[in-house]
Short mmCIF file of C-alpha atoms in Angstrom, two decimals:
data_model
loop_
_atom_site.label_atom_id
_atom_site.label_comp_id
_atom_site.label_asym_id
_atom_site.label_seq_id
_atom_site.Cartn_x
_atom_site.Cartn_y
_atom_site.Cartn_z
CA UNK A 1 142.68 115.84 122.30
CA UNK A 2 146.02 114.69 123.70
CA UNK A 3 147.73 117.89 121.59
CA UNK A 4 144.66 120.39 122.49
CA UNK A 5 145.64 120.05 125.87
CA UNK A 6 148.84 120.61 125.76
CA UNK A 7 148.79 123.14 123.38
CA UNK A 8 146.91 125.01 125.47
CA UNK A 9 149.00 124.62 128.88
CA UNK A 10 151.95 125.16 127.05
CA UNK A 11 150.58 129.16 126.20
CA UNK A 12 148.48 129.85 128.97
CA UNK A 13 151.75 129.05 131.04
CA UNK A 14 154.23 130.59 128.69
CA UNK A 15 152.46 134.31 128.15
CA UNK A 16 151.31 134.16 131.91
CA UNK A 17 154.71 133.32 133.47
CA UNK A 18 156.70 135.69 131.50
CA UNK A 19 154.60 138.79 132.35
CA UNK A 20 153.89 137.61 135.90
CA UNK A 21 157.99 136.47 135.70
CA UNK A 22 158.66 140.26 134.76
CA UNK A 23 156.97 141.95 137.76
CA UNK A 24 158.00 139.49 140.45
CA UNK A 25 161.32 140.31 138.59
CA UNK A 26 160.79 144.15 138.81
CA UNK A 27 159.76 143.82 142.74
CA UNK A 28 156.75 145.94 142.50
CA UNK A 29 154.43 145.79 145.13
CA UNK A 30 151.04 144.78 144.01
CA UNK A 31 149.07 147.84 144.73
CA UNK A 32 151.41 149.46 142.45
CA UNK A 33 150.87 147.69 139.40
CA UNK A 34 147.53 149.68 139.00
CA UNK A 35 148.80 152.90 139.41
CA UNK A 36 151.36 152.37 136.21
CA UNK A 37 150.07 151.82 133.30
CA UNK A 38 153.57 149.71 131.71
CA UNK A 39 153.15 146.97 134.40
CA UNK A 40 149.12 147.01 134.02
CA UNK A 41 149.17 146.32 131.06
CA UNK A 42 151.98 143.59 131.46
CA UNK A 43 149.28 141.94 134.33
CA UNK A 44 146.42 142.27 132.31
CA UNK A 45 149.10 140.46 129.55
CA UNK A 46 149.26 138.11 131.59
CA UNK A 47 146.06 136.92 132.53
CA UNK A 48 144.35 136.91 129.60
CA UNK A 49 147.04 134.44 128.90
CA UNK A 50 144.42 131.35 129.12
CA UNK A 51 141.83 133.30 126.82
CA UNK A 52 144.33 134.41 124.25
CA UNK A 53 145.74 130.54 124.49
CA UNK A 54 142.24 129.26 123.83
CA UNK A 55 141.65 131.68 121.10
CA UNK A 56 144.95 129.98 119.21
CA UNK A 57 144.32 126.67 120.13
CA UNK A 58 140.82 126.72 118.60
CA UNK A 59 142.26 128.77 115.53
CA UNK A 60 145.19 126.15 115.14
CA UNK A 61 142.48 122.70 115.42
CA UNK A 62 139.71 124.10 113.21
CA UNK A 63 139.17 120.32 112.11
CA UNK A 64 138.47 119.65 115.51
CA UNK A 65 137.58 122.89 117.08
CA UNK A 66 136.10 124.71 114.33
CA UNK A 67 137.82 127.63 114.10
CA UNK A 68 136.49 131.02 114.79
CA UNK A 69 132.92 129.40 114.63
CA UNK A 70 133.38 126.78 117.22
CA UNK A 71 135.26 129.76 119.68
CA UNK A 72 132.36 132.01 118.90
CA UNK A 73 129.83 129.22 119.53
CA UNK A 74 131.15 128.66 122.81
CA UNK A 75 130.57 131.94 124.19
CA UNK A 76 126.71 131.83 123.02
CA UNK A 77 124.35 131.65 126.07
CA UNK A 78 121.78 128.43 125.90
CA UNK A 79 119.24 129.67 128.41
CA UNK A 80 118.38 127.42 130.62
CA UNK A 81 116.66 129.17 134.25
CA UNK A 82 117.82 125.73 135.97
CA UNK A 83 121.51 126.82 135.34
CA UNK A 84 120.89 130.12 136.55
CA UNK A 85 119.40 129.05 140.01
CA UNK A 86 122.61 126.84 140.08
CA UNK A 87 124.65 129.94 140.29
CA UNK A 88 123.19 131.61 143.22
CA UNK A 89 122.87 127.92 145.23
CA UNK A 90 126.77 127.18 144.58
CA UNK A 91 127.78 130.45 145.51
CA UNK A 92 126.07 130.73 148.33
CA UNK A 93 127.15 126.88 149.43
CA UNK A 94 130.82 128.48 148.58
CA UNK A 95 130.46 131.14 150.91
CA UNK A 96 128.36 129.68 153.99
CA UNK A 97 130.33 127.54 155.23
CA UNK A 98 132.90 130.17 155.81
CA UNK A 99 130.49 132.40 157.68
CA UNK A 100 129.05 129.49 159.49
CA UNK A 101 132.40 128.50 160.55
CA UNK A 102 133.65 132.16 161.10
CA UNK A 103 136.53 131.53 158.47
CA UNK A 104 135.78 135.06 157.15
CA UNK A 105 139.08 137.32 157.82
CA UNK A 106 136.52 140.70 157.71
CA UNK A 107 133.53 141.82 155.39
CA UNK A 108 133.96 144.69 153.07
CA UNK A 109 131.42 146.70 151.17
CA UNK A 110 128.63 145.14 149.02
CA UNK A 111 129.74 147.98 146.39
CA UNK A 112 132.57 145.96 146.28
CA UNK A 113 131.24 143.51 144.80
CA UNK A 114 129.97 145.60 141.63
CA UNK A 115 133.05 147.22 141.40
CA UNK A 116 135.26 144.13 140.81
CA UNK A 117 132.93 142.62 139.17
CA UNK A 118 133.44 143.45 135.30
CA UNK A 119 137.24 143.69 135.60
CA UNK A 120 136.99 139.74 136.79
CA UNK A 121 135.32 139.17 133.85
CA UNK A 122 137.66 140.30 132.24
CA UNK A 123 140.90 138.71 134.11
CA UNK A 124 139.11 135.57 135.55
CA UNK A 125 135.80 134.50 133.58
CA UNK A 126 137.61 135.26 130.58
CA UNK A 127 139.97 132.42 131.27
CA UNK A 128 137.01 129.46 131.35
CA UNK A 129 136.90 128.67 127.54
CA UNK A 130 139.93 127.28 128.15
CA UNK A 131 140.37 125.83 131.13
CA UNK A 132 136.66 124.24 131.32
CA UNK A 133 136.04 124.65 127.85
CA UNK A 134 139.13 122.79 126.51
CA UNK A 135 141.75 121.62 129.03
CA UNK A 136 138.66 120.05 131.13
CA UNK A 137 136.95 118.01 128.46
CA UNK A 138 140.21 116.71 126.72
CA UNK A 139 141.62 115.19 130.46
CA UNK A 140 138.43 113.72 130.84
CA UNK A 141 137.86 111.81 127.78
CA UNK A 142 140.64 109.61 129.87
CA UNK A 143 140.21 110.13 133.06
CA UNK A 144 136.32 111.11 134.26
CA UNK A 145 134.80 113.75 136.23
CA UNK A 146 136.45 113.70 139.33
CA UNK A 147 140.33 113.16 138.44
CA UNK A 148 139.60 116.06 135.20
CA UNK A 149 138.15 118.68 137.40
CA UNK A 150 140.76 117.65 140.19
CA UNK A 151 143.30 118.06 137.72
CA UNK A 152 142.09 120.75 136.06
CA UNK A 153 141.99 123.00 139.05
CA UNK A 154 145.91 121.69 140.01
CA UNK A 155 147.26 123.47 136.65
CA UNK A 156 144.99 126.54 137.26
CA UNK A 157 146.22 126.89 140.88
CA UNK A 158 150.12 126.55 139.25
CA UNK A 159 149.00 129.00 136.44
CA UNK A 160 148.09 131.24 139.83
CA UNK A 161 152.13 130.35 141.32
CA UNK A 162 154.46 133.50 140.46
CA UNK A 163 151.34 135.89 141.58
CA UNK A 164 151.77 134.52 145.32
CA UNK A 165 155.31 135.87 144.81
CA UNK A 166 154.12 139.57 144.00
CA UNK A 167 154.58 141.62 147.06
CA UNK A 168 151.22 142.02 148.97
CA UNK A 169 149.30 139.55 146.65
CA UNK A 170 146.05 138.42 148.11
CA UNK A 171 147.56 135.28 148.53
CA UNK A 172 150.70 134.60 151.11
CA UNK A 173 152.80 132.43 149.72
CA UNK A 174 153.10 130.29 153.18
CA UNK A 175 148.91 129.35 152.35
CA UNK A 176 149.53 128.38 148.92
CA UNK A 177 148.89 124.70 149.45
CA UNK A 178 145.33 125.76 150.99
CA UNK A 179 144.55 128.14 147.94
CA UNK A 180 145.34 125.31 145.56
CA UNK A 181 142.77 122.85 147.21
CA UNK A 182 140.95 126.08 147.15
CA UNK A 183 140.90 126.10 143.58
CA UNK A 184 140.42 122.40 143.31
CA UNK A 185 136.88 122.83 144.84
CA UNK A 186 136.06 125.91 142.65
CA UNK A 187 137.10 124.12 139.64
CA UNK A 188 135.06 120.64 140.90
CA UNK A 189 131.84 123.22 141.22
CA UNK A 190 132.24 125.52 137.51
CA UNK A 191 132.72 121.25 135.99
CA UNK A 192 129.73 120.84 137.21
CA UNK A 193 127.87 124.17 136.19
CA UNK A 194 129.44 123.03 132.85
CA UNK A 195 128.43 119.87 131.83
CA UNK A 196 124.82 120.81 133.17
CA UNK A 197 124.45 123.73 131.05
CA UNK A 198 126.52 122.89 128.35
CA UNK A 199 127.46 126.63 128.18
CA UNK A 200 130.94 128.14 129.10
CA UNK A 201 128.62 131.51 129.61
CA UNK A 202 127.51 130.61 133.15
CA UNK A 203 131.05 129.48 134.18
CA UNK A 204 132.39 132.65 133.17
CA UNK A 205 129.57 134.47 135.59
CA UNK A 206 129.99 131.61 138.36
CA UNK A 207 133.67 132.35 138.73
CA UNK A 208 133.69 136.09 138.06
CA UNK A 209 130.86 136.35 140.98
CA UNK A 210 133.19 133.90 143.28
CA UNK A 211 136.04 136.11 142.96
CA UNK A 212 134.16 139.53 142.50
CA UNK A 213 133.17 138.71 146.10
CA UNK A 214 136.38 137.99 147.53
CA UNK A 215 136.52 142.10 149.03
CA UNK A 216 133.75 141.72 150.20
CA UNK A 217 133.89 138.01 152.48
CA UNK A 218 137.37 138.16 152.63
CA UNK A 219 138.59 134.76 154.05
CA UNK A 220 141.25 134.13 156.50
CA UNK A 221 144.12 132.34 155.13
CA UNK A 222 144.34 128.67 156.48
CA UNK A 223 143.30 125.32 156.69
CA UNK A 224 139.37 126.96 155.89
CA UNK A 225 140.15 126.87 152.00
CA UNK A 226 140.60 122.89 152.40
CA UNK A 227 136.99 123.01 154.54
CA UNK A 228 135.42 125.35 152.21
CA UNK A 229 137.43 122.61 148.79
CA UNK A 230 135.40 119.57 150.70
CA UNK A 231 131.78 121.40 151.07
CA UNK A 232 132.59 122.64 147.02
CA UNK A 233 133.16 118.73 145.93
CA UNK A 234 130.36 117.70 148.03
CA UNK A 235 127.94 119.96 146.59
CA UNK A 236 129.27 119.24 143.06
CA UNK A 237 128.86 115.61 144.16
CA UNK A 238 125.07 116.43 144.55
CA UNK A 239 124.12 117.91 141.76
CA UNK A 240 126.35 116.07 139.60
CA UNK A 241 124.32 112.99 140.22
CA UNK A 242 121.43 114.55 139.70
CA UNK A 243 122.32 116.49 136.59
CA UNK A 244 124.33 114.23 134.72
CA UNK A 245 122.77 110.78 135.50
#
């Protein structure tokens, strides 16, 4: 599993860095990108680079893997309505706190939401057959739950690194520390959506929804990702224990 996981790191980072590389590179401000189609399609490029990495990596270790038939498999959906309820409870967990505690920067429109949503399906969810699917399981054949989805969420908050360096990114590159424990928590609650359903379907909805909502609950930039990390791990604490024990 040792070579799955690298394998995979190795061209999720490689496509994503080059076209993300390329537009820091260029200097284009990140509105712009979506008004020309040349660097849209070098974004898009980009991340899809953990999907199209998967796709390979599962091509490349049919033995293993099984090919086309074990990438296909993990995109069926094994319906389960205990898995769905989880994605309602953990996003609204993931969000609460930050209204509770007034971390929200300002609220947009619920339309929003709807909007974004099947384009982070596309750029985001897309992305979870590999990082949950493969990189995930393979680090924690060695090292558990905790340090795998710990670790896990570490390379997806590098993989996120040269975007922070786009002009006018969502994310200031000053908070990137935050965002990365950010990302730790997220990745610590999809884990656990995971192993419970044993289908990378609902991660792909869980973390399209989180970020599909980010217009509308738009959080301030600050220590509140680390608060909002710690009530993600200690809800994925809770239902880990009950799910997987």
């Amino acid at each position: 599993m040792k070579k799955i996981f690298t394998q995979f790191l190795l061209m999720s980072f490689i496509i994503s860095y080059i076209c993300f590389g390329s537009i820091v590179y260029s200097k284009v401000v990140f509105e712009d990108i979506f008004s020309n189609s040349i660097y849209l399609s070098i974004f898009l490029l980009g991340c899809l680079g953990p999907f199209i990495s998967s796709f390979i990596v599962y091509i490349s270790n049919k033995e293993k893997l099984g090919g086309m038939k074990g990438f296909i498999g993990k995109l069926k959906i094994i319906k389960s309505p205990k898995n769905i309820v989880l994605i309602p409870i953990f996003l609204i967990a993931h969000y609460g706190f930050a209204v509770i505690l007034k971390g929200v920067y300002r609220y947009g429109s619920i339309i929003d939401f709807f909007r974004y949503l099947p384009m982070m399906f596309v750029i985001l969810g897309s992305q979870e057959i590999g990082w949950r699917g493969l990189l995930q399981p393979a680090n924690e054949e060695k090292n558990g739950f905790w340090k795998s989805s710990i670790t896990t969420g570490l390379f997806w908050s590098l993989w996120f690194l040269p975007l922070i360096y786009i002009p006018h990114f969502i994310i200031l590159p000053q908070f990137y520390a935050q965002f990365a424990a950010y990302l730790v928590g997220v990745s610590l609650l999809l884990t656990t959506l995971y192993k419970s359903s044993g289908s990378i379907i609902y991660c792909v909805i869980l973390s399209s929804s989180i970020f599909a909502l980010s217009p509308v609950i738009v959080l301030k930039q600050g220590f509140i990702l680390v608060g909002i990390a710690l009530i993600d791990a200690i809800v994925a604490s809770t239902f880990k224990d009950k799910i997987l024990n």
